[in-house]
Amino acid sequence: MAYLLSKENFSKMGEFIYRKSGIFLEEEKHFEKLAKYIDSRSGVLGFDNFRKYFFKLRFEDKDGEEFQELMNSITVNETYFFREKDQFEVLVNNILPELHRVLPVSKPIRILSSPCSTGEEPYSMILHILEEGNIVEKRDIEIIGIDIDSTVIKKAKLAKYSERSVHAIPKNILAKWFQKKTLGYDLIEDLHGTVDFKVANVFDRAQMRKLGKFDVIFSRNMLIYFDDASRKEVAMTFYDMLNPGGYVLLGHAEYMSRIVSVFNAKKIDNTLIYQK
Ligand SMILES: C[S@@+](CC[C@H](N)C(=O)[O-])C[C@H]1O[C@@H](n2cnc3c(N)ncnc32)[C@H](O)[C@@H]1O
């Protein structure tokens, strides 16, 4: 089947997407998905060739809606509750008690989940803090979740989850904090609003600056989609966004030592954490 997107134009699109989002698309893996998306989007917009679509994307997208549509279609949003659970244990048993000791009690501890996808990661932090943390009554903890994909942020705000998404939550915790529905599980109302969700692109300096400073940044399973230069840029953005003494946690296949050398790596049990 002939697509509007040619192999040559795939490189142009790839370059554009990379520059704006850091996401690096490979022709072999991503051509068909992108070509199908452009065909369907061009149909909606009434365009009969790639040039018209690409022109709109680059020059007639003042509100960023066309770019947002494109991002929503290419991101990989795979996530689930209690994924890489050891890191949540280290958060509640090591990082938060340490920060509670050294930071003035009047100051909230601020945690960023970047990217948060459909919200399972920041809500897993909340569940661990509620179930295991002993500082919850002693001070404010603010959790913010961001993602470039606006459809996942909408879903995160709804807090409705599938069986698959909750499969790793122990049964007693699931029963306590979720309501079983015909199709999946709803997080109980009391926990809605405990995470502040926003659409944001980690490469957009202005958007990131607006979020303020943090004491902990979880950035798991996003850097794997970037190349070395983009990973470096994002790592330095996180460095700038952290308060002194703050921590970054990455996904299990991601190592800060291979990206930048400005953080001090610490190992707690088998979990690596990186301190500013
Ligand atoms: C595989 S999910 C990871 C979710 C969660 N952190 C976890 O580990 O389960 C990757 C997410 O990164 C987001 N993402 C990709 N590029 C991004 C960017 N430039 N800025 C913000 N989020 C981005 C995608 O939309 C996607 O939801």
XYZ file of C-alpha atoms and ligand atoms in Angstrom:
303
model
C 0.000 0.000 0.000
C 1.303 3.477 -0.874
C 1.479 5.959 1.977
C 1.679 9.760 1.717
C 4.952 9.525 3.653
C 7.988 8.480 1.592
C 11.199 7.052 3.073
C 12.943 10.329 2.264
C 10.298 12.377 4.075
C 10.470 9.985 7.021
C 13.961 11.430 7.686
C 12.553 14.972 7.633
C 9.759 14.044 10.034
C 12.200 12.105 12.205
C 14.501 15.119 12.417
C 11.584 17.429 13.290
C 10.238 15.078 15.994
C 13.718 14.589 17.438
C 14.400 18.329 17.623
C 11.090 19.075 19.365
C 10.732 16.063 21.690
C 14.074 14.239 21.882
C 12.319 11.067 20.672
C 14.464 9.261 18.139
C 12.524 7.269 15.539
C 14.146 4.488 13.532
C 12.948 3.879 9.988
C 12.862 0.106 10.363
C 10.798 0.163 13.557
C 8.642 3.259 13.153
C 8.039 3.967 9.452
C 4.728 2.158 9.138
C 3.195 3.567 12.325
C 4.145 7.140 11.395
C 3.014 6.695 7.764
C -0.400 5.380 8.891
C -0.766 8.270 11.315
C 0.044 10.866 8.625
C -2.441 9.252 6.208
C -5.189 9.312 8.807
C -4.413 12.826 10.031
C -4.179 14.164 6.455
C -7.592 12.585 5.784
C -9.065 14.516 8.724
C -7.414 17.754 7.580
C -8.340 17.238 3.911
C -4.740 17.069 2.667
C -3.737 14.892 -0.284
C 0.023 15.041 0.129
C 2.730 14.974 2.775
C 3.962 18.498 1.961
C 0.674 20.082 3.058
C 0.657 18.149 6.312
C 4.302 18.962 7.070
C 3.744 22.648 6.266
C 0.833 22.812 8.702
C 2.831 21.043 11.396
C 5.755 23.427 11.094
C 4.250 26.791 10.163
C 0.512 26.805 10.859
C 0.438 25.314 14.335
C 0.569 28.385 16.540
C -1.400 26.778 19.410
C 0.676 23.558 19.182
C -2.396 21.343 18.682
C -1.091 19.578 15.592
C 2.194 18.785 17.329
C 0.262 17.558 20.374
C -1.781 15.163 18.146
C 1.431 13.848 16.656
C 3.041 13.334 20.077
C -0.054 11.549 21.377
C 0.248 9.093 18.508
C 3.967 8.253 18.755
C 4.727 8.031 22.470
C 5.054 4.656 24.196
C 3.044 4.927 27.407
C 3.577 1.467 28.926
C 3.429 1.634 32.728
C 1.823 -0.099 35.729
C 1.477 0.324 39.487
C 4.462 -0.713 41.655
C 6.724 -1.107 38.580
C 10.319 -1.497 39.843
C 8.910 -1.522 43.368
C 12.327 -1.348 45.102
C 12.583 2.306 44.113
C 9.353 3.198 45.930
C 10.718 1.366 49.009
C 13.923 3.406 48.833
C 11.840 6.566 48.460
C 9.811 5.959 51.638
C 12.460 4.206 53.751
C 15.575 6.203 52.862
C 15.093 9.325 50.779
C 12.045 10.879 52.451
C 13.276 10.295 56.045
C 16.647 11.862 55.105
C 15.015 14.871 53.435
C 12.636 15.228 56.398
C 15.664 15.417 58.718
C 17.606 18.002 56.724
C 14.885 20.268 55.293
C 12.940 22.824 57.358
C 9.556 21.349 58.358
C 7.766 24.445 57.079
C 8.889 23.556 53.553
C 6.987 20.885 51.583
C 9.044 18.056 50.089
C 8.444 18.270 46.332
C 8.548 15.186 44.097
C 8.349 15.176 40.285
C 7.294 12.145 38.243
C 8.643 12.939 34.797
C 7.225 11.221 32.794
C 4.162 9.952 34.645
C 2.211 8.483 31.686
C -1.303 7.510 32.949
C -0.406 8.215 36.585
C 0.523 4.775 37.973
C 4.028 5.941 38.991
C 3.108 9.007 41.094
C 0.083 7.187 42.595
C 2.430 4.299 43.525
C 4.473 6.878 45.456
C 1.312 8.024 47.253
C 0.323 4.431 48.109
C 3.806 3.672 49.469
C 3.850 6.888 51.488
C 0.412 6.102 52.953
C 1.125 2.429 53.629
C 4.737 2.609 54.782
C 5.859 6.180 55.245
C 5.869 7.544 58.759
C 6.356 11.193 57.861
C 3.012 11.685 56.188
C 1.454 13.376 59.221
C 4.566 15.374 59.979
C 4.943 17.450 56.837
C 3.557 18.341 53.421
C 4.612 16.293 50.415
C 3.731 17.631 46.960
C 3.746 15.279 43.982
C 3.586 16.550 40.413
C 3.272 14.303 37.361
C 4.123 15.501 33.854
C 4.011 13.932 30.418
C 4.268 15.229 26.847
C 1.196 13.192 25.846
C -2.085 14.980 26.671
C -4.228 11.808 26.357
C -2.310 10.052 29.153
C -2.580 13.121 31.391
C -6.359 13.142 30.854
C -6.478 9.461 31.842
C -4.266 10.079 34.886
C -6.746 12.690 36.099
C -9.613 10.187 35.728
C -7.688 7.551 37.753
C -9.515 4.556 36.212
C -7.260 1.547 35.734
C -7.281 -1.836 34.001
C -6.616 -5.240 35.593
C -3.225 -5.231 33.907
C -2.310 -1.880 35.343
C -2.986 -2.946 38.952
C -1.689 -6.545 38.677
C 1.402 -5.939 40.866
C -0.463 -4.253 43.740
C -0.845 -6.592 46.754
C -4.503 -7.637 47.178
C -4.990 -5.943 50.579
C -3.679 -2.598 49.277
C -5.803 -2.877 46.132
C -8.928 -3.539 48.201
C -8.196 -0.588 50.469
C -7.498 2.142 47.900
C -9.464 1.074 44.815
C -13.084 0.334 43.956
C -13.674 -2.706 41.761
C -15.718 -1.820 38.668
C -17.064 -4.041 35.875
C -14.056 -3.037 33.780
C -11.063 -2.598 36.060
C -10.471 -0.494 39.151
C -11.075 3.132 40.150
C -8.737 4.823 42.594
C -10.870 5.969 45.540
C -12.107 9.573 45.428
C -10.077 10.564 48.527
C -6.861 10.080 46.572
C -7.937 12.078 43.521
C -6.138 15.394 43.570
C -3.185 14.042 45.582
C -1.070 14.335 42.416
C -1.003 17.479 40.311
C -0.921 16.362 36.646
C 0.257 18.605 33.786
C 1.162 18.260 30.115
C 4.818 19.261 29.702
C 7.752 18.486 27.420
C 11.072 17.927 29.210
C 12.813 19.759 26.361
C 10.731 22.882 26.840
C 12.878 24.912 29.219
C 10.150 27.466 29.954
C 7.584 24.757 30.856
C 10.094 22.971 33.072
C 11.214 26.151 34.834
C 7.577 26.977 35.632
C 7.260 23.718 37.624
C 9.727 25.074 40.198
C 12.380 23.256 42.228
C 12.144 19.656 43.455
C 13.719 17.437 46.105
C 13.174 14.170 44.217
C 12.757 13.486 40.487
C 11.663 10.087 39.191
C 12.463 9.807 35.500
C 11.977 6.196 34.587
C 11.728 4.601 31.162
C 11.780 7.764 29.043
C 15.505 8.376 28.461
C 15.658 5.020 26.623
C 13.740 6.672 23.750
C 16.319 9.486 23.428
C 19.817 9.613 21.956
C 22.956 10.581 23.946
C 22.745 14.328 23.279
C 19.076 14.508 24.330
C 19.704 12.398 27.446
C 22.479 14.799 28.463
C 20.250 17.816 27.928
C 17.433 16.332 30.031
C 19.814 15.184 32.777
C 21.145 18.750 33.079
C 17.594 20.142 33.113
C 16.829 17.822 36.052
C 20.062 18.905 37.751
C 18.990 22.554 37.488
C 15.487 21.706 38.770
C 16.752 19.893 41.879
C 17.398 21.556 45.213
C 20.911 20.867 46.578
C 20.956 17.396 48.142
C 17.964 16.308 46.018
C 17.775 12.940 44.245
C 17.078 11.559 40.755
C 15.921 7.978 40.161
C 16.036 6.422 36.692
C 14.602 3.227 35.165
C 16.540 -0.035 35.607
C 18.004 0.117 32.094
C 19.124 3.740 32.477
C 22.410 4.786 34.134
C 23.245 8.392 34.985
C 26.979 7.597 34.978
C 26.707 6.987 31.217
C 24.966 10.330 30.686
C 26.530 13.062 32.884
C 28.990 13.087 35.803
C 27.487 15.889 37.918
C 25.532 13.618 40.302
C 26.874 11.471 43.159
C 25.662 7.905 42.711
C 24.618 5.979 45.850
C 23.543 2.351 46.028
C 20.881 1.341 48.544
C 20.431 -2.434 48.439
C 20.190 -2.909 44.674
C 18.777 0.511 43.865
C 20.900 3.285 42.388
C 19.984 6.838 43.300
C 21.727 10.004 42.130
C 22.234 12.994 44.432
C 22.876 16.609 43.469
C 7.163 4.143 29.013
S 6.404 5.583 29.705
C 7.120 5.573 31.335
C 6.116 5.874 32.421
C 6.614 5.679 33.864
N 7.672 6.614 34.194
C 7.079 4.269 34.098
O 8.297 4.033 34.163
O 6.251 3.364 34.213
C 7.279 6.867 28.821
C 6.543 8.189 28.789
O 7.457 9.223 28.380
C 6.704 10.247 27.789
N 7.594 11.174 27.061
C 8.299 10.913 25.925
N 8.988 12.015 25.530
C 8.709 12.981 26.448
C 9.101 14.343 26.573
N 9.916 14.918 25.670
N 8.627 15.057 27.623
C 7.785 14.482 28.539
N 7.364 13.191 28.449
C 7.822 12.451 27.426
C 5.730 9.467 26.909
O 4.592 10.212 26.536
C 5.395 8.265 27.790
O 4.146 8.416 28.452
